[in-house]
Tab-separated table of C-alpha atoms and ligand atoms in Angstrom:
chain	number	residue	atom	x	y	z
X	3	MET	CA	80.243	-11.782	-172.928
X	4	ASP	CA	76.619	-12.834	-173.348
X	5	PRO	CA	75.132	-10.322	-175.846
X	6	LYS	CA	72.021	-9.835	-173.703
X	7	LEU	CA	74.132	-8.954	-170.676
X	8	GLU	CA	76.180	-6.550	-172.773
X	9	SER	CA	73.014	-4.866	-174.112
X	10	LEU	CA	71.651	-4.610	-170.589
X	11	LEU	CA	74.850	-2.993	-169.265
X	12	ARG	CA	74.827	-0.484	-172.123
X	13	GLN	CA	71.120	0.271	-172.236
X	14	MET	CA	69.999	0.238	-168.625
X	15	PRO	CA	69.365	3.718	-167.214
X	16	LYS	CA	71.866	4.507	-164.478
X	17	ALA	CA	73.067	7.275	-162.181
X	18	GLU	CA	76.718	8.276	-161.957
X	19	LEU	CA	77.624	9.428	-158.447
X	20	HIS	CA	81.418	9.437	-158.411
X	21	LEU	CA	82.910	11.463	-161.237
X	22	HIS	CA	85.487	14.221	-160.847
X	23	ILE	CA	84.784	16.609	-163.694
X	24	GLU	CA	88.483	17.536	-163.890
X	25	GLY	CA	89.116	13.799	-164.330
X	26	SER	CA	87.061	13.816	-167.545
X	27	LEU	CA	89.532	16.225	-169.163
X	28	GLU	CA	90.738	14.267	-172.199
X	29	PRO	CA	94.291	14.856	-173.506
X	30	GLU	CA	92.941	16.340	-176.750
X	31	MET	CA	90.964	18.924	-174.789
X	32	ILE	CA	94.000	19.674	-172.600
X	33	PHE	CA	95.921	20.627	-175.757
X	34	ARG	CA	92.994	22.571	-177.247
X	35	LEU	CA	92.465	24.613	-174.061
X	36	ALA	CA	96.229	25.127	-173.592
X	37	GLU	CA	96.333	26.727	-177.038
X	38	ARG	CA	93.160	28.775	-176.493
X	39	ASN	CA	94.406	30.065	-173.114
X	40	HIS	CA	98.124	30.348	-173.969
X	41	VAL	CA	99.128	27.894	-171.231
X	42	LYS	CA	102.492	26.153	-171.628
X	43	LEU	CA	102.355	22.372	-171.172
X	44	ALA	CA	105.173	20.092	-170.022
X	45	TYR	CA	104.367	17.641	-172.884
X	46	ASP	CA	104.853	18.091	-176.646
X	47	SER	CA	101.951	15.989	-177.870
X	48	VAL	CA	98.770	14.170	-176.909
X	49	GLU	CA	100.674	10.887	-177.272
X	50	ALA	CA	103.492	12.016	-174.956
X	51	LEU	CA	100.926	13.124	-172.376
X	52	ARG	CA	99.056	9.798	-172.634
X	53	ARG	CA	102.343	7.933	-172.114
X	54	ALA	CA	102.682	9.714	-168.750
X	55	TYR	CA	99.428	8.103	-167.579
X	56	ALA	CA	101.229	5.179	-165.913
X	57	PHE	CA	100.288	5.455	-162.261
X	58	THR	CA	101.649	3.542	-159.299
X	59	ASP	CA	99.303	4.872	-156.611
X	60	LEU	CA	96.833	7.693	-155.887
X	61	GLN	CA	99.499	10.388	-155.436
X	62	SER	CA	101.262	9.615	-158.738
X	63	PHE	CA	97.900	10.131	-160.471
X	64	LEU	CA	96.969	13.292	-158.552
X	65	ASP	CA	100.242	15.007	-159.583
X	66	ILE	CA	99.343	14.601	-163.274
X	67	TYR	CA	95.620	15.302	-162.748
X	68	TYR	CA	96.328	18.676	-161.081
X	69	ALA	CA	98.817	19.559	-163.851
X	70	GLY	CA	96.199	18.757	-166.502
X	71	ALA	CA	93.647	21.010	-164.812
X	72	SER	CA	95.984	24.010	-165.226
X	73	VAL	CA	94.492	24.722	-168.685
X	74	LEU	CA	91.063	25.500	-167.167
X	75	LEU	CA	90.800	29.249	-166.725
X	76	LYS	CA	87.461	30.647	-167.900
X	77	ALA	CA	83.788	29.815	-167.388
X	78	GLU	CA	83.620	28.607	-171.022
X	79	ASP	CA	86.454	26.122	-170.354
X	80	PHE	CA	84.466	24.610	-167.478
X	81	PHE	CA	81.370	24.579	-169.688
X	82	ASP	CA	83.204	22.784	-172.528
X	83	LEU	CA	84.687	20.264	-170.097
X	84	ALA	CA	81.385	19.359	-168.437
X	85	PHE	CA	79.351	19.431	-171.644
X	86	ALA	CA	81.767	16.922	-173.224
X	87	TYR	CA	81.344	14.655	-170.180
X	88	PHE	CA	77.533	14.877	-170.261
X	89	GLN	CA	77.533	13.972	-173.950
X	90	LYS	CA	79.453	10.759	-173.186
X	91	ALA	CA	77.329	10.062	-170.105
X	92	ALA	CA	74.105	10.437	-172.105
X	93	ALA	CA	75.474	7.939	-174.686
X	94	ASP	CA	76.042	5.546	-171.734
X	95	ASN	CA	72.374	5.980	-170.682
X	96	VAL	CA	73.295	7.932	-167.571
X	97	VAL	CA	70.017	9.662	-166.667
X	98	HIS	CA	71.333	11.381	-163.546
X	99	ALA	CA	74.840	12.527	-162.556
X	100	GLU	CA	76.106	14.066	-159.328
X	101	ILE	CA	79.531	15.343	-160.324
X	102	PHE	CA	82.440	16.465	-158.169
X	103	PHE	CA	84.451	19.594	-158.789
X	104	ASP	CA	87.611	20.780	-156.986
X	105	PRO	CA	87.391	24.595	-156.666
X	106	GLN	CA	90.684	24.879	-154.763
X	107	THR	CA	92.586	23.467	-157.748
X	108	HIS	CA	91.410	26.508	-159.691
X	109	THR	CA	91.186	29.330	-157.121
X	110	ALA	CA	94.826	28.624	-156.202
X	111	ARG	CA	95.694	29.682	-159.784
X	112	GLY	CA	93.631	32.874	-159.538
X	113	VAL	CA	90.523	31.532	-161.286
X	114	PRO	CA	87.410	33.070	-159.666
X	115	ILE	CA	85.157	30.451	-158.057
X	116	ALA	CA	82.231	32.112	-159.872
X	117	ALA	CA	83.769	31.190	-163.247
X	118	VAL	CA	84.119	27.555	-162.152
X	119	ILE	CA	80.583	27.217	-160.811
X	120	GLU	CA	78.889	29.255	-163.555
X	121	GLY	CA	80.567	27.281	-166.353
X	122	LEU	CA	79.698	23.933	-164.783
X	123	GLU	CA	76.164	24.988	-163.917
X	124	HIS	CA	75.528	26.177	-167.481
X	125	ALA	CA	76.624	22.746	-168.757
X	126	CYS	CA	74.250	21.046	-166.283
X	127	ARG	CA	71.366	23.109	-167.664
X	128	ARG	CA	72.319	22.336	-171.276
X	129	ALA	CA	72.624	18.596	-170.517
X	130	HIS	CA	69.103	18.619	-169.157
X	131	ALA	CA	67.789	20.537	-172.164
X	132	GLU	CA	69.606	18.342	-174.735
X	133	TRP	CA	69.262	14.857	-173.305
X	134	GLY	CA	66.923	15.116	-170.281
X	135	LEU	CA	69.984	14.213	-168.181
X	136	SER	CA	69.591	15.576	-164.676
X	137	ALA	CA	72.926	16.866	-163.393
X	138	LYS	CA	73.962	18.221	-160.000
X	139	LEU	CA	77.226	19.551	-158.590
X	140	ILE	CA	79.095	18.456	-155.443
X	141	LEU	CA	81.930	20.707	-154.261
X	142	CYS	CA	84.956	18.782	-153.016
X	143	PHE	CA	87.508	19.994	-150.517
X	144	LEU	CA	91.121	18.954	-151.114
X	145	ARG	CA	92.129	17.009	-148.023
X	146	HIS	CA	95.867	17.603	-148.449
X	147	LEU	CA	95.161	21.297	-147.708
X	148	ARG	CA	94.263	22.754	-144.287
X	149	GLU	CA	90.779	22.868	-142.802
X	150	ASP	CA	90.792	26.660	-142.602
X	151	GLU	CA	91.439	26.719	-146.371
X	152	ALA	CA	88.410	24.452	-146.869
X	153	MET	CA	86.374	26.798	-144.646
X	154	ALA	CA	87.442	29.834	-146.721
X	155	THR	CA	86.492	27.963	-149.916
X	156	LEU	CA	83.077	27.176	-148.458
X	157	GLU	CA	82.513	30.859	-147.611
X	158	GLU	CA	83.489	31.843	-151.180
X	159	ALA	CA	81.126	29.220	-152.576
X	160	LEU	CA	78.088	29.943	-150.389
X	161	PRO	CA	76.880	32.899	-152.516
X	162	HIS	CA	76.474	30.221	-155.249
X	163	ARG	CA	74.745	27.819	-152.827
X	164	LYS	CA	71.779	27.183	-155.122
X	165	HIS	CA	74.065	25.725	-157.784
X	166	PHE	CA	75.470	22.806	-155.742
X	167	ILE	CA	73.752	20.156	-153.663
X	168	GLY	CA	76.537	18.930	-151.444
X	169	VAL	CA	80.193	18.692	-150.501
X	170	GLY	CA	82.764	15.924	-150.660
X	171	LEU	CA	86.346	15.254	-149.615
X	172	ASP	CA	88.993	14.103	-152.085
X	173	SER	CA	92.728	14.157	-152.962
X	174	SER	CA	95.525	12.409	-150.994
X	175	GLU	CA	93.825	10.165	-148.445
X	176	ARG	CA	96.633	8.716	-146.321
X	177	GLY	CA	97.664	11.057	-143.507
X	178	HIS	CA	94.600	13.264	-144.067
X	179	PRO	CA	91.863	11.559	-142.048
X	180	PRO	CA	88.224	12.697	-142.009
X	181	GLU	CA	88.490	14.209	-138.512
X	182	LYS	CA	90.735	16.937	-139.957
X	183	PHE	CA	87.579	18.352	-141.585
X	184	ALA	CA	84.966	17.835	-138.839
X	185	ARG	CA	84.280	21.574	-138.323
X	186	VAL	CA	83.903	22.507	-141.966
X	187	PHE	CA	81.608	19.539	-142.590
X	188	ALA	CA	79.470	20.571	-139.595
X	189	ARG	CA	79.159	24.023	-141.174
X	190	CYS	CA	78.180	22.450	-144.511
X	191	ARG	CA	75.455	20.394	-142.859
X	192	GLU	CA	74.141	23.555	-141.176
X	193	ALA	CA	73.910	25.085	-144.650
X	194	GLY	CA	71.675	22.178	-145.671
X	195	LEU	CA	74.251	20.584	-147.950
X	196	HIS	CA	74.518	16.844	-148.523
X	197	VAL	CA	77.854	15.430	-147.378
X	198	VAL	CA	79.917	12.597	-148.848
X	199	ALA	CA	83.579	11.658	-148.449
X	200	HIS	CA	86.244	9.547	-150.129
X	201	ALA	CA	87.333	6.942	-147.571
X	202	GLY	CA	88.798	3.473	-147.650
X	203	GLU	CA	90.342	3.802	-151.123
X	204	GLU	CA	93.951	3.772	-149.871
X	205	GLY	CA	93.096	4.660	-146.285
X	206	PRO	CA	92.132	2.136	-143.575
X	207	PRO	CA	88.593	1.124	-142.523
X	208	GLU	CA	88.901	3.524	-139.579
X	209	TYR	CA	88.688	6.390	-142.085
X	210	ILE	CA	85.303	5.030	-143.244
X	211	ARG	CA	84.042	4.865	-139.657
X	212	ASN	CA	85.218	8.385	-138.958
X	213	ALA	CA	83.694	9.720	-142.177
X	214	LEU	CA	80.359	8.301	-140.962
X	215	ASP	CA	80.623	9.258	-137.292
X	216	LEU	CA	82.482	12.567	-137.433
X	217	LEU	CA	81.554	13.978	-140.850
X	218	LYS	CA	78.093	12.297	-140.994
X	219	ALA	CA	78.838	11.260	-144.566
X	220	GLU	CA	75.714	10.033	-146.362
X	221	ARG	CA	77.734	8.087	-148.918
X	222	ILE	CA	81.279	6.735	-148.943
X	223	ASP	CA	83.281	7.217	-152.121
X	224	HIS	CA	85.245	4.011	-152.857
X	225	GLY	CA	85.045	2.368	-149.403
X	226	VAL	CA	86.455	-0.898	-150.793
X	227	ARG	CA	88.761	-1.403	-147.794
X	228	CYS	CA	85.693	-1.843	-145.549
X	229	VAL	CA	86.055	-5.625	-146.026
X	230	GLU	CA	89.047	-5.574	-143.660
X	231	ASP	CA	86.594	-4.812	-140.822
X	232	PRO	CA	83.665	-7.290	-140.754
X	233	ALA	CA	81.755	-5.279	-138.126
X	234	LEU	CA	81.976	-2.237	-140.374
X	235	VAL	CA	80.623	-4.225	-143.333
X	236	LEU	CA	77.636	-5.287	-141.211
X	237	ARG	CA	77.025	-1.670	-140.228
X	238	LEU	CA	77.256	-0.418	-143.831
X	239	ALA	CA	74.748	-3.087	-144.877
X	240	ARG	CA	72.365	-2.425	-141.977
X	241	GLU	CA	72.398	1.372	-142.494
X	242	ARG	CA	72.418	1.014	-146.286
X	243	VAL	CA	75.322	3.419	-146.614
X	244	PRO	CA	76.079	3.579	-150.335
X	245	LEU	CA	79.607	2.889	-151.597
X	246	THR	CA	80.462	4.530	-154.924
X	247	VAL	CA	82.942	2.016	-156.299
X	248	CYS	CA	85.182	2.776	-159.308
X	249	PRO	CA	86.660	-0.487	-160.660
X	250	LEU	CA	88.919	0.795	-163.469
X	251	SER	CA	90.276	3.506	-161.148
X	252	ASN	CA	91.040	0.913	-158.476
X	253	VAL	CA	93.127	-1.143	-160.917
X	254	LYS	CA	94.939	1.868	-162.457
X	255	LEU	CA	95.851	3.141	-158.959
X	256	ARG	CA	96.770	-0.387	-157.816
X	257	VAL	CA	94.183	-0.709	-155.082
X	258	PHE	CA	93.599	-4.141	-156.695
X	259	PRO	CA	96.083	-5.951	-158.977
X	260	SER	CA	93.408	-6.674	-161.607
X	261	LEU	CA	89.648	-6.431	-162.202
X	262	ALA	CA	89.450	-10.199	-161.676
X	263	ALA	CA	90.760	-9.575	-158.129
X	264	HIS	CA	88.304	-6.752	-157.365
X	265	ASN	CA	86.113	-7.244	-154.296
X	266	LEU	CA	82.900	-5.975	-155.951
X	267	PRO	CA	81.325	-9.481	-155.872
X	268	ALA	CA	82.076	-9.713	-152.115
X	269	LEU	CA	80.580	-6.268	-151.497
X	270	LEU	CA	77.410	-7.268	-153.389
X	271	ALA	CA	77.242	-10.613	-151.559
X	272	ALA	CA	77.419	-8.715	-148.262
X	273	GLY	CA	74.259	-6.866	-149.271
X	274	LEU	CA	75.912	-3.465	-149.514
X	275	CYS	CA	74.411	-0.622	-151.548
X	276	VAL	CA	77.267	-0.641	-154.088
X	277	THR	CA	77.325	1.426	-157.277
X	278	ILE	CA	79.673	1.437	-160.298
X	279	ASN	CA	81.226	4.739	-161.358
X	280	SER	CA	84.094	6.075	-163.479
X	281	ASP	CA	85.974	8.422	-161.056
X	282	ASP	CA	88.406	10.037	-163.587
X	283	PRO	CA	87.509	8.452	-166.916
X	284	ALA	CA	89.978	10.407	-169.087
X	285	TYR	CA	92.831	8.996	-167.000
X	286	PHE	CA	91.629	5.487	-166.115
X	287	GLY	CA	90.535	4.040	-169.453
X	288	GLY	CA	86.803	4.462	-169.663
X	289	TYR	CA	83.470	6.007	-168.845
X	290	VAL	CA	80.773	4.310	-166.820
X	291	VAL	CA	79.602	1.706	-169.362
X	292	GLN	CA	83.250	0.732	-169.970
X	293	ASN	CA	83.564	0.215	-166.194
X	294	TYR	CA	80.519	-2.056	-166.237
X	295	LEU	CA	81.642	-3.988	-169.342
X	296	GLU	CA	85.206	-4.619	-168.208
X	297	THR	CA	84.159	-5.482	-164.641
X	298	PHE	CA	81.484	-7.945	-165.746
X	299	GLY	CA	83.892	-9.318	-168.364
X	300	ALA	CA	86.563	-9.998	-165.746
X	301	LEU	CA	84.199	-11.393	-163.106
X	302	PRO	CA	81.996	-14.046	-164.747
X	303	GLN	CA	80.143	-14.694	-161.482
X	304	LEU	CA	78.404	-11.315	-162.011
X	305	THR	CA	75.005	-11.758	-163.674
X	306	ALA	CA	72.212	-9.658	-165.178
X	307	GLU	CA	70.607	-9.640	-161.700
X	308	HIS	CA	73.754	-8.008	-160.298
X	309	ALA	CA	73.677	-5.444	-163.111
X	310	LEU	CA	70.090	-4.515	-162.258
X	311	THR	CA	70.950	-4.315	-158.547
X	312	LEU	CA	73.846	-1.959	-159.309
X	313	ALA	CA	71.610	0.307	-161.412
X	314	ARG	CA	68.859	0.264	-158.765
X	315	ASN	CA	71.447	1.056	-156.102
X	316	SER	CA	72.655	4.042	-158.127
X	317	PHE	CA	69.173	5.544	-157.998
X	318	GLU	CA	68.648	4.664	-154.324
X	319	ALA	CA	71.983	6.275	-153.450
X	320	SER	CA	71.313	9.490	-155.379
X	321	PHE	CA	70.166	12.731	-153.774
X	322	VAL	CA	66.904	13.099	-155.702
X	323	PRO	CA	63.272	13.000	-154.579
X	324	ALA	CA	61.631	9.575	-154.208
X	325	ALA	CA	59.274	10.239	-157.152
X	326	GLU	CA	62.244	10.651	-159.498
X	327	LYS	CA	63.851	7.438	-158.184
X	328	ALA	CA	60.572	5.593	-158.774
X	329	ARG	CA	60.371	6.897	-162.359
X	330	TRP	CA	63.910	5.695	-163.154
X	331	GLY	CA	63.180	2.379	-161.443
X	332	ALA	CA	60.228	1.904	-163.785
X	333	GLU	CA	62.379	2.797	-166.824
X	334	LEU	CA	64.947	0.270	-165.643
X	335	GLU	CA	62.291	-2.441	-165.436
X	336	ALA	CA	61.095	-1.569	-168.967
X	337	VAL	CA	64.655	-1.885	-170.328
X	338	ARG	CA	65.144	-5.173	-168.444
X	339	ALA	CA	61.980	-6.609	-170.008
X	340	ARG	CA	62.895	-5.390	-173.513
X	341	VAL	CA	66.482	-6.677	-173.404
X	342	MET	CA	66.168	-9.891	-171.383
X	343	GLU	CA	62.818	-11.224	-172.643
X	344	HIS	CA	63.545	-11.014	-176.383
V	19	ADE	N1	90.544	13.150	-157.024
V	19	ADE	C1	90.266	12.696	-158.241
V	19	ADE	N2	90.193	11.362	-158.227
V	19	ADE	C2	90.427	10.958	-156.958
V	19	ADE	C3	90.472	9.700	-156.292
V	19	ADE	N3	90.290	8.554	-156.948
V	19	ADE	N4	90.758	9.682	-154.991
V	19	ADE	C4	90.962	10.824	-154.316
V	19	ADE	N5	90.936	12.029	-154.881
V	19	ADE	C5	90.649	12.095	-156.192
V	20	ZN	ZN1	87.209	9.910	-156.614
């Protein structure tokens, strides 16, 4: 790769908007926390666990991802997890992160939701103090569970309302369409929360439409299957609905056979507000800069201009005040000038 392009991808300030904090749980930390918390694992070693990371689709990944999360029990575990992620994100020049967490994965095991949110929130504060990284939390509902369970989770979380900015919808997509969660999302919007939803990763374009129309999603997570519906692509472009795309995830979960076959160039060419994100970096082979490097490496038609567009889109798509977006936009321009004009 052109060294200037590589420097730009590494150094440009960026926002990460699609990151499941439980998906940043590295095998080494799984073993460390298992020992600390006296949790028995089904694998004998880090290497044996890593060997199990051979996924065939979303569900085959989720089974292992939920098993990995079983070592998270105390607020300090959630702190350690998120702080380790922020350290890597800061090294990737992530200046702002809106991170997902899955409370139901933990409350189902008897972990108090307060421990989850307090540990994560403490790490957000520390990340800001250490690296100036602004970090916000988005609570995700597990779509394979019932809507009344999501509603009960929301009620449990609302006393901690000031510590999260929005809600999302994740887990097994097929067979669990957005409309299943229309009432709980309406309640979230009444509470002033931002709303996003995974749609069009494995599910059809109709799920993207319904996430927009029935959940009023402000961003679509993944959304790559929108290209199967040209009218939907036009709408996404016209309304500037952001898509938080995760290239390495899409290849590991076989949404695309390879990065070279990814439709990111088509999404950019259609004028969509696309962003690059890491989804579950501990499982999919890399954090956000690795996603940029491998994607640009595999798709030589992508240029420095595309890189800058993706970074600009990440700020545009974020839930921060316009003044903050303008400040990061100016930092981006300064990095562009320093890297590209020397
Ligand atoms: N939970 C964690 N990663 C996910 C993904 N890629 N899709 C749906 N749910 C998820
Ligand atoms: Zn995701």
